[in-house]
Structures are given as C-alpha cells and as structure tokens.
Coordinates of C-alpha atoms and ligand atoms in Angstrom, one line a residue:
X61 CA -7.0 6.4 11.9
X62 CA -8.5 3.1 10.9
X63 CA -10.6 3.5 8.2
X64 CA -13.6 2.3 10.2
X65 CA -13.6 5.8 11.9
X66 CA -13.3 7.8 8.9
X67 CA -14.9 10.8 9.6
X68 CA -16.7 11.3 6.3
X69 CA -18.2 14.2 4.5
X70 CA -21.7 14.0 2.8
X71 CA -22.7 16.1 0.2
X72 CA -26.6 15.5 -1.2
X73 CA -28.2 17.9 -4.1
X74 CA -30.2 15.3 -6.4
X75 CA -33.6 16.9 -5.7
X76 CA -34.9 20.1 -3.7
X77 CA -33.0 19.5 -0.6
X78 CA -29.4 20.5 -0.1
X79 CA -27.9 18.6 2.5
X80 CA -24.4 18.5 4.5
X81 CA -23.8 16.0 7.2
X82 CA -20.7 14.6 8.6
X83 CA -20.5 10.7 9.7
X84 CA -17.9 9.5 12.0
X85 CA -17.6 5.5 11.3
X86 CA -21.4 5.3 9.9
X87 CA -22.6 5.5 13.0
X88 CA -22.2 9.0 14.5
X89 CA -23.7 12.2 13.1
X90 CA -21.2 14.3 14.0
X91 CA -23.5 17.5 12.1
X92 CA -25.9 17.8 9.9
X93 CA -27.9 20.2 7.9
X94 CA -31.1 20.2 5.6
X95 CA -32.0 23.3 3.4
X96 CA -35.7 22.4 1.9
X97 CA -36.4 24.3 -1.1
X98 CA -40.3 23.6 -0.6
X99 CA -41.3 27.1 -0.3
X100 CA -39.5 28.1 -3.4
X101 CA -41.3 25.7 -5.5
X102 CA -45.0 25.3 -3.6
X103 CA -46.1 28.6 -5.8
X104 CA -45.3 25.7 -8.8
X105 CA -47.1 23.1 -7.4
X106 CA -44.0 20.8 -8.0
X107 CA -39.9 21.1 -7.8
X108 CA -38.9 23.2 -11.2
X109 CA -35.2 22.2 -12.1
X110 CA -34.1 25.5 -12.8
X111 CA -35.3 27.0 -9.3
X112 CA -33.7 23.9 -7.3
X113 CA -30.4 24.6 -9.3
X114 CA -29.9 27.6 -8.3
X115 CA -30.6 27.2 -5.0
X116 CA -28.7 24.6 -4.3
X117 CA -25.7 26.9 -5.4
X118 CA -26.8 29.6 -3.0
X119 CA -27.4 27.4 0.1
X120 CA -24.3 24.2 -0.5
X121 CA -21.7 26.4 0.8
X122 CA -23.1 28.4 3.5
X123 CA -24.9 25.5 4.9
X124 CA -20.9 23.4 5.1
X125 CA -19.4 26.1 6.1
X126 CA -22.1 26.7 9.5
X127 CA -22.3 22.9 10.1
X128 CA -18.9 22.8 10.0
X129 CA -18.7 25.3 12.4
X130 CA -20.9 24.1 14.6
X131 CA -19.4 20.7 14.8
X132 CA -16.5 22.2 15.3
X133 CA -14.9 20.3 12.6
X134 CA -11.9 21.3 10.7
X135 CA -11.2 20.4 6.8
X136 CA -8.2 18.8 8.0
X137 CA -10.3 15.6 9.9
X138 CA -12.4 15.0 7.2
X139 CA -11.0 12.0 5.6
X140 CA -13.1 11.9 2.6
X141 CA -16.4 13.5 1.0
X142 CA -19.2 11.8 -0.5
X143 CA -21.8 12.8 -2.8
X144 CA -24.5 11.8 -4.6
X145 CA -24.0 11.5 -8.2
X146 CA -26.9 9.4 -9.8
X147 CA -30.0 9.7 -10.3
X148 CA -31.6 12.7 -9.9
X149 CA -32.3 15.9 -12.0
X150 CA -28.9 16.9 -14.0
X151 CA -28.4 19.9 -13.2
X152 CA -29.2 20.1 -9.9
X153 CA -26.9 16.9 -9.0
X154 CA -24.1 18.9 -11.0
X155 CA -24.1 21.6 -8.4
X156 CA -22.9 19.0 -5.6
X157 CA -20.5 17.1 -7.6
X158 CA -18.7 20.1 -8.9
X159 CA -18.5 21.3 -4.9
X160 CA -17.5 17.9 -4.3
X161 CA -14.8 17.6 -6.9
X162 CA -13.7 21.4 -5.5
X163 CA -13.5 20.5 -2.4
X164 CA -11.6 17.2 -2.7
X165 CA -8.7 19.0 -4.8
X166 CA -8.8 22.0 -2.2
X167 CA -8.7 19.8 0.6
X168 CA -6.8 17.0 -1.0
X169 CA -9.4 14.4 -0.1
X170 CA -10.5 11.3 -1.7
X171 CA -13.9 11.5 -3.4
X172 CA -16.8 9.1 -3.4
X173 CA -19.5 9.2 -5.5
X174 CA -22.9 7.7 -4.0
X175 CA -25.9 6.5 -5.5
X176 CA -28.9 8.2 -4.5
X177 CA -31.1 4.7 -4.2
X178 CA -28.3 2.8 -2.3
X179 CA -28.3 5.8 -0.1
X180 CA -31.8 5.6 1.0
X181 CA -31.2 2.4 1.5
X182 CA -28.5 2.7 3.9
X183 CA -30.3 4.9 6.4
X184 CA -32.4 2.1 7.2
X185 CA -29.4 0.3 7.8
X186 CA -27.9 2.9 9.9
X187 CA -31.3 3.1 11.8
X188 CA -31.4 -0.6 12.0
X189 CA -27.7 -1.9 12.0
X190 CA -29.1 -5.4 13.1
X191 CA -30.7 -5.8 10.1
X192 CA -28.8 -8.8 8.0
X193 CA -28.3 -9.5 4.8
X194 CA -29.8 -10.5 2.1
X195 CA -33.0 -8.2 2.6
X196 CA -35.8 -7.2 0.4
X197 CA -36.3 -3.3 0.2
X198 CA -38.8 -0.5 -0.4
X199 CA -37.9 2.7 -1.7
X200 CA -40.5 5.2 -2.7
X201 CA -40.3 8.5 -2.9
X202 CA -41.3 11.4 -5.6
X203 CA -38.8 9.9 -8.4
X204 CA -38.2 6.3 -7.7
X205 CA -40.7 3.6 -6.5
X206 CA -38.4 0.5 -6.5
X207 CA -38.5 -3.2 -4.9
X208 CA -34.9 -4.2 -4.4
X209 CA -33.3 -7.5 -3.3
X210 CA -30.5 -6.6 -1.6
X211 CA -27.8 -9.2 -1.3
X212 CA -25.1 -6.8 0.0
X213 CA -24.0 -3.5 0.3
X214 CA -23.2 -3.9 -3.6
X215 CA -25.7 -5.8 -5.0
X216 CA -29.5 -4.3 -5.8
X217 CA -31.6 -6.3 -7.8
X218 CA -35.0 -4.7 -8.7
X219 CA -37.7 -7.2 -8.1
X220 CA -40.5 -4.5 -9.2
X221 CA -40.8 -1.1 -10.2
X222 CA -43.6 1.8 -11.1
X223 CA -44.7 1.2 -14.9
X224 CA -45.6 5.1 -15.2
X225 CA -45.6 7.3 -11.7
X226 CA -43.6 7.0 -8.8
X227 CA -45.5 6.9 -5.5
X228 CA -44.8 10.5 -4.2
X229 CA -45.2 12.0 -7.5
X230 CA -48.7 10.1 -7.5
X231 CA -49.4 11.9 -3.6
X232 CA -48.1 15.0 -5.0
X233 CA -50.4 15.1 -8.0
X234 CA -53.5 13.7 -6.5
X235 CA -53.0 16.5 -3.5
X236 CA -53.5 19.0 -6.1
X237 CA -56.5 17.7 -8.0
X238 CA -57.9 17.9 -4.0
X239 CA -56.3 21.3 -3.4
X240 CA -54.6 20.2 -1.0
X241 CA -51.0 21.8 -1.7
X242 CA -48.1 20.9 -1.9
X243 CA -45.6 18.6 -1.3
X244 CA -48.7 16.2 -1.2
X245 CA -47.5 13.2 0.7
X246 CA -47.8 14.9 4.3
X247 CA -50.9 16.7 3.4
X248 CA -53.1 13.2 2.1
X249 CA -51.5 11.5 5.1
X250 CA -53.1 15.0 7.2
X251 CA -56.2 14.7 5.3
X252 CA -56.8 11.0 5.3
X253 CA -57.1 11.1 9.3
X254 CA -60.8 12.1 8.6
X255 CA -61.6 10.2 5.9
X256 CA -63.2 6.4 4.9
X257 CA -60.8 4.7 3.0
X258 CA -63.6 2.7 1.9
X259 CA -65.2 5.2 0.4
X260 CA -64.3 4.7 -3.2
X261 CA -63.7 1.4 -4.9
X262 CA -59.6 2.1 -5.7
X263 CA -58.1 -0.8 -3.3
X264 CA -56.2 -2.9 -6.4
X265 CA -56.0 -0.2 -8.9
X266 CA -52.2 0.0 -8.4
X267 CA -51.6 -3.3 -8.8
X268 CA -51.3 -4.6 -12.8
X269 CA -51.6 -8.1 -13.5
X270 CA -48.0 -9.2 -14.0
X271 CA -47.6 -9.6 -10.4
X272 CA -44.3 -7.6 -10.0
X273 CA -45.0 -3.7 -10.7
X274 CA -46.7 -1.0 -9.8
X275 CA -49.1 1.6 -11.8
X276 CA -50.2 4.6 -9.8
X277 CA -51.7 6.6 -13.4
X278 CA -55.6 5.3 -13.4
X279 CA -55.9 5.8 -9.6
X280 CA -55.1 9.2 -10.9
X281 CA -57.5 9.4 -13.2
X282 CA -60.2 8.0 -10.9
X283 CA -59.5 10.7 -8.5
X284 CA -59.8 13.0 -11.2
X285 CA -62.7 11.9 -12.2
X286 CA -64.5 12.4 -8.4
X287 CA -62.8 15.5 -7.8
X288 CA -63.2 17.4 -10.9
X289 CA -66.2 15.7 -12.5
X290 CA -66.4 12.7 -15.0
X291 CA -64.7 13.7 -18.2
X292 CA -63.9 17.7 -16.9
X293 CA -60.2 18.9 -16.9
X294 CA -57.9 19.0 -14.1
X295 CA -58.8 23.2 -13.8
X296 CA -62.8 22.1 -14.0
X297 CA -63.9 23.3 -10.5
X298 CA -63.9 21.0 -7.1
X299 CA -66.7 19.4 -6.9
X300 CA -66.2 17.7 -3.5
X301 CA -67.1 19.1 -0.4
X302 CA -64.4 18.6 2.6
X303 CA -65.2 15.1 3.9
X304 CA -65.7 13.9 0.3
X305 CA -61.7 15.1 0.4
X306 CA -60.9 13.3 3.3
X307 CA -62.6 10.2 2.0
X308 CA -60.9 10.8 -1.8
X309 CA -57.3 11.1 0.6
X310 CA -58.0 8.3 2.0
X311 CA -58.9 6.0 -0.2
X312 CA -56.5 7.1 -2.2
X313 CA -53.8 6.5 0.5
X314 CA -54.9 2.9 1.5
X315 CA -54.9 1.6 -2.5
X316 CA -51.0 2.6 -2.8
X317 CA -50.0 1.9 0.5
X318 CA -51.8 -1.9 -0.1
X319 CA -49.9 -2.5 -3.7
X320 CA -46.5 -1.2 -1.7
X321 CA -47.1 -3.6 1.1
X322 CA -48.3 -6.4 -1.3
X323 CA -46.3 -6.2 -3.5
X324 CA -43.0 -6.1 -1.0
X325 CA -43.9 -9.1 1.2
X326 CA -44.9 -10.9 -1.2
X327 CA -41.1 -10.6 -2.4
X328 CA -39.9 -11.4 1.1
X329 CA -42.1 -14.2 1.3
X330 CA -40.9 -15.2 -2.3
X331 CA -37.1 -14.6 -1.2
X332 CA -37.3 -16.3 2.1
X333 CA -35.5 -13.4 3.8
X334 CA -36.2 -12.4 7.4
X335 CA -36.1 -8.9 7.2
X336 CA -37.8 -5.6 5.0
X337 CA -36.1 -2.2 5.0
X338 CA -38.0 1.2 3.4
X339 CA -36.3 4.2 2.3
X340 CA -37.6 7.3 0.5
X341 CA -39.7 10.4 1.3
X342 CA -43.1 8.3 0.8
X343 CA -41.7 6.0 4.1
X344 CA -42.4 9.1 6.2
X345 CA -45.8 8.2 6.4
X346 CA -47.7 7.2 9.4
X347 CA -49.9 4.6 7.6
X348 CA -47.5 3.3 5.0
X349 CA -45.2 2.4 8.4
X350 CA -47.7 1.1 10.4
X351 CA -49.2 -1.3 7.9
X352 CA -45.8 -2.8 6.3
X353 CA -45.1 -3.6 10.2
X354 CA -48.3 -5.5 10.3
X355 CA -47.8 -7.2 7.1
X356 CA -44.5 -8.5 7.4
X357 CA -44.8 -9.8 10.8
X358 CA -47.5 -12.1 9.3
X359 CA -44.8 -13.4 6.7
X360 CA -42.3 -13.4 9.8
X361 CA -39.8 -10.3 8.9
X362 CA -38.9 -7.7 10.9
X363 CA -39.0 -4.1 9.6
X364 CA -36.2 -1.4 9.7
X365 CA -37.6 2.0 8.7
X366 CA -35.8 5.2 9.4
X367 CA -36.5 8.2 11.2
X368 CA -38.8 10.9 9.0
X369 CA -35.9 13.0 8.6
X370 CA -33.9 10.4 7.6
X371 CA -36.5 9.1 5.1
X372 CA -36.8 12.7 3.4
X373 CA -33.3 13.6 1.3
X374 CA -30.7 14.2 3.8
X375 CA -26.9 14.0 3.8
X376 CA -26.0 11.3 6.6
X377 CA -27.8 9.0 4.2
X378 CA -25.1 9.9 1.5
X379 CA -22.1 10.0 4.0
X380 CA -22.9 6.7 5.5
X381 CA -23.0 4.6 1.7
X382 CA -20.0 7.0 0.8
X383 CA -18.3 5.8 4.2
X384 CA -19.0 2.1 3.3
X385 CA -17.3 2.4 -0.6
X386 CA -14.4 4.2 1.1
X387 CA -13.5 1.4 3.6
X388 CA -14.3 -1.0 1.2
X389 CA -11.3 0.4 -0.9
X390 CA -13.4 2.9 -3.5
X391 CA -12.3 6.1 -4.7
X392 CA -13.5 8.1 -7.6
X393 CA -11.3 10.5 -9.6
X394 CA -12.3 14.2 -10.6
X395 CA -13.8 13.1 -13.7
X396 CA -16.5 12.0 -11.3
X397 CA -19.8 12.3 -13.4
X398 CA -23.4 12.9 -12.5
X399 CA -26.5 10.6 -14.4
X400 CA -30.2 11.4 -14.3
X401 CA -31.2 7.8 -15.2
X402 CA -29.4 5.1 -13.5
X403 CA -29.7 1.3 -15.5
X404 CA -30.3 -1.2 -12.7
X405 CA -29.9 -5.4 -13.3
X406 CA -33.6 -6.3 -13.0
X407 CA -35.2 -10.3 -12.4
X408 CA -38.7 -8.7 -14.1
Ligands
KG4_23 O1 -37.0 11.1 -0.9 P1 -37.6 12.5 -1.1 O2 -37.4 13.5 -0.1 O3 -37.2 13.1 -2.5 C1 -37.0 12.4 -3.7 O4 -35.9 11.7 -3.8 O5 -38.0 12.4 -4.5 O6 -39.2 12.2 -1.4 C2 -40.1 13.3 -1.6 C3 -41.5 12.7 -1.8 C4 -42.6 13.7 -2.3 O7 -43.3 13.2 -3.4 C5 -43.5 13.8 -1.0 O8 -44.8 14.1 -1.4 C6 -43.3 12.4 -0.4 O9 -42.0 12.0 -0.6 N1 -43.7 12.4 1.0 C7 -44.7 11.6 1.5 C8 -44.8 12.0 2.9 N2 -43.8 12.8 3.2 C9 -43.1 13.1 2.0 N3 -45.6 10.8 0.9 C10 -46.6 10.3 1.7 N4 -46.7 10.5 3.0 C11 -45.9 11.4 3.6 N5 -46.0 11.6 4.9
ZN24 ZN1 -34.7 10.7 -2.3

C-alpha cells in the first residue's frame, strides 16, 4: 500500500474527551468516536485530572474496540497508530500513550506520537485542504490560546500567546460567576443571543499594550465585579437579573472575540499570507466564526475553520497529523513519552 493510503489509527486522551478515529490517506474518516467526560466533571464546575484519568481508562478500549467494529476494520489494516503525546494534563495523556505503545507491540505497528496543537491545526487543513502554506493560525481552546505562523506541516512559530488565561478557560470561568454552567463556551455563546454587547465598557480589555498577546484575567475581574458586586467574592450572591446576564455574556463574548480577531489579522496582514486557519474548542463558536470571516476578508485572506466537532478534541484531528509524520518517514519508539508543557520557538 503506498503510504499515501495508510489507513491510520488515532488515539486522543489530552483532556476530557477520549477519542478513536481511523483516517484512510488524511482524507477519509473511515470511523470515529468521541466519549465526552462533561457530565462527570459539570458537578466540579471544571475538568478534575483525577476524574478524566480514570475515565479515560474505562472508555479508550471499549470505544476502539466498537468503532472498530463498526467500521469493520481489522488490526491487521491498520498501518500505524497515532496519539497525542504533548501537552495536556499528565496523567490523563499517559492513559493513551500507554494504550498506544500496547497496541503497537500487540499489533506490531509503527507508533507516532502527535502534538496536541499541530493537531488542531490539521483539522482545518483536512476541512480546508486548499488552504496553502505558509498560513497564520488561531488556536484557542480551554488550555492553549496561541497565534502560530505556520510555514509547514513542521514549522509553528508562535506570533502571540495568553499572558495568564487561555480563552475557554476565561468562557468557562466567567459562565460560572453568571451561573451559567458549565462547559461555559456554548452556554455565553447561548446566552449572548439576548444580550448588548455594548453594554459594558470591556471591548480592549484583552488586548495589553505590547501588541502581540493576549490577557483574558481583568475582563474577569470586571465581570466579577458586575456580577457579584464591586469588591464581593466570587460566592457573594448574583446581583444581576437575566438580561443584565445576557448583556454581561455578551459583552464579554465581543471583547475576546475582538482581541482574537485583532490580534490574528493583524499577523496575517503583518505576514503577507493569504490565508487564516482556527482550531480549538473556542472556534466552535458562532460569533468568533463569523467575525474572523469578516475581518480577514478585509485584509484579503480566506478562512478555513473546521466543523464543531472537529474543533472540540477529537481523534481524526490526531490521525490525520499522525498520518502526515508517518508518510513523511517518522516513527517513534516505545519509549514514546507524554509532556504537560510543550516549549515552542517564539518571534515575541
Ligand atoms: O479544544 P477543546 O475541546 O479542549 C481543550 O483542548 O481544551 O476546548 C474546550 C474549550 C472549553 O473551554 C469550552 O468552554 C470551549 O472550548 N468552547 C467554547 C465553545 N464550545 C466550546 N468556547 C466558546 N464558544 C463555544 N461555542
Ligand atoms: Zn484541544
């Protein structure tokens, strides 16, 4: 088979989703399954590392073996498995890359290790596979908020990054000083539908001065402060009534969604490139999507943005960058190791 075809195996377990997919050539989904731990850690307010750890274990096996099944796919036409390996939380990467390592010396299959980032990234190249290189990417979600240039499918170089929160973990904490639940992204976006995102004054409060980065901590703080009362706790009582919710949403919504559009056409405008891709759980939303189209077709790119499920952790994402190392000639050994923090070459 040439390697082109590969049919390859994609393992994902960096977060609260454990995924499976198989990807025939990085461009057919051959299967595919998605085990969200959300209503295991909504009682938390937020993904506990422990709870995802051990649910991953329960759910990686079962959910290969039925998509495997239902694909009707044997071990034996797998020609190699992917998984993600960095960053993520520790332990809960661990539990894929030990399956992964198990499986490849079961099945006798080379083994890829793929990095969570350039995965996210790939799915809007799968969505998009006109887009050229070089590119300029976005990719937010609840640990990483991360302006890449992308040169090729090897080279990332971070143009801008958060300073403190990452944009989901911003949505998921302001949704709870609005009780609005969690995960928080899709219910702002749901709440921000009847709001003014006039409202309150927020619209550069994510921006810092040095032109590059991102800060999404004081907006928090301001939200706090009209939510809860100024100087009261995050357990003071709400003091806004529903439409002074909608209006705190959605205010809230258009200041990060303007320093995420700002801030990444202003690096394709910067770069001269001709096209912007987004990646991450945060790309799911409605208004985020809509208002990088408008913006970068005023600095003449073109957009590639991935379906919502393929925004959200998923394993297709992981097969198709594990797909592109192994035709490229990469192969990792069983020593393969998982890393929280990954360093990443940076021009700021
Ligand atoms: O990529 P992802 O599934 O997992 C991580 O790698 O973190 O992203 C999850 C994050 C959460 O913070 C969630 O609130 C956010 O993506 N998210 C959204 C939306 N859907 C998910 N944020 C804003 N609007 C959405 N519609
Ligand atoms: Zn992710």
């Amino acid at each position: 088979m040439a390697q082109s075809d590969a049919l390859i195996l994609g393992l994902e377990s960096s977060c609260d989703e454990t995924a499976v997919a198989l990807v025939r050539g990085g461009r057919e989904v051959v299967g595919q399954c998605v085990a969200s731990q959300l209503d295991l850690h909504r009682r938390w307010g937020g993904v506990v590392p422990e709870v995802a750890c051990r649910a991953h274990m329960e759910a990686l096996l079962p959910g290969l073996q039925e998509m495997m099944s239902k694909a009707e796919v044997a071990p034996a036409q797998i020609d190699a498995i992917a998984v993600t390996n960095r960053p993520g939380l520790i332990g809960a990467l661990l539990v894929g890359v030990s399956a992964a390592k198990a499986l490849a010396l079961a099945w006798e299959k080379p083994l890829l290790g793929v990095d969570h980032i350039e995965a996210h990234i790939a799915a809007a190249r799968f969505a998009c596979p006109e887009m050229e290189f070089p590119f300029i990417a976005l990719v937010v979600s609840g640990g990483h908020t991360h302006v890449f240039h992308v040169k090729s499918a090897d080279s990332y170089i971070v143009l801008g990054q958060t300073l403190d929160d990452a944009a989901g973990e911003a949505f998921d904490k302001v949704a709870k000083l609005l009780d609005l639940g969690f995960p928080g992204g899709p219910a702002i976006e749901k709440a921000a539908r009847e709001g003014n995102p006039k409202a309150f004054h927020w619209k550069n409060s994510c921006l810092p001065d040095d032109g590059a980065n991102f800060s999404f901590s004081g907006i928090k703080t301001g939200v706090l402060y009209v939510a809860r009362g100024q100087n009261q706790g995050r357990s003071a009582p709400l003091i806004l009534d529903e439409s002074g919710v909608a209006d705190a949403a959605a205010s809230f919504q258009r200041a990060v969604v303007h320093a995420l559009v700002t801030r990444t056409t202003d690096a394709a405008r910067r770069e001269g490139v001709r096209w912007i891709a987004l990646g991450g759980g945060v790309a799911a939303n409605g208004y985020l999507r809509k208002r990088m189209e408008d913006a970068a077709r005023r600095v003449g790119c073109r957009v590639a943005i991935p379906p919502m499920n393929l925004c959200t952790d998923n394993a297709v994402m992981v097969a198709v960058r594990g797909g592109e190392r192994y035709t490229a000639g990469a192969r990792d050994g069983l020593d393969l190791e998982a890393f929280a923090r990954v360093e990443r070459e940076a021009q700021c």
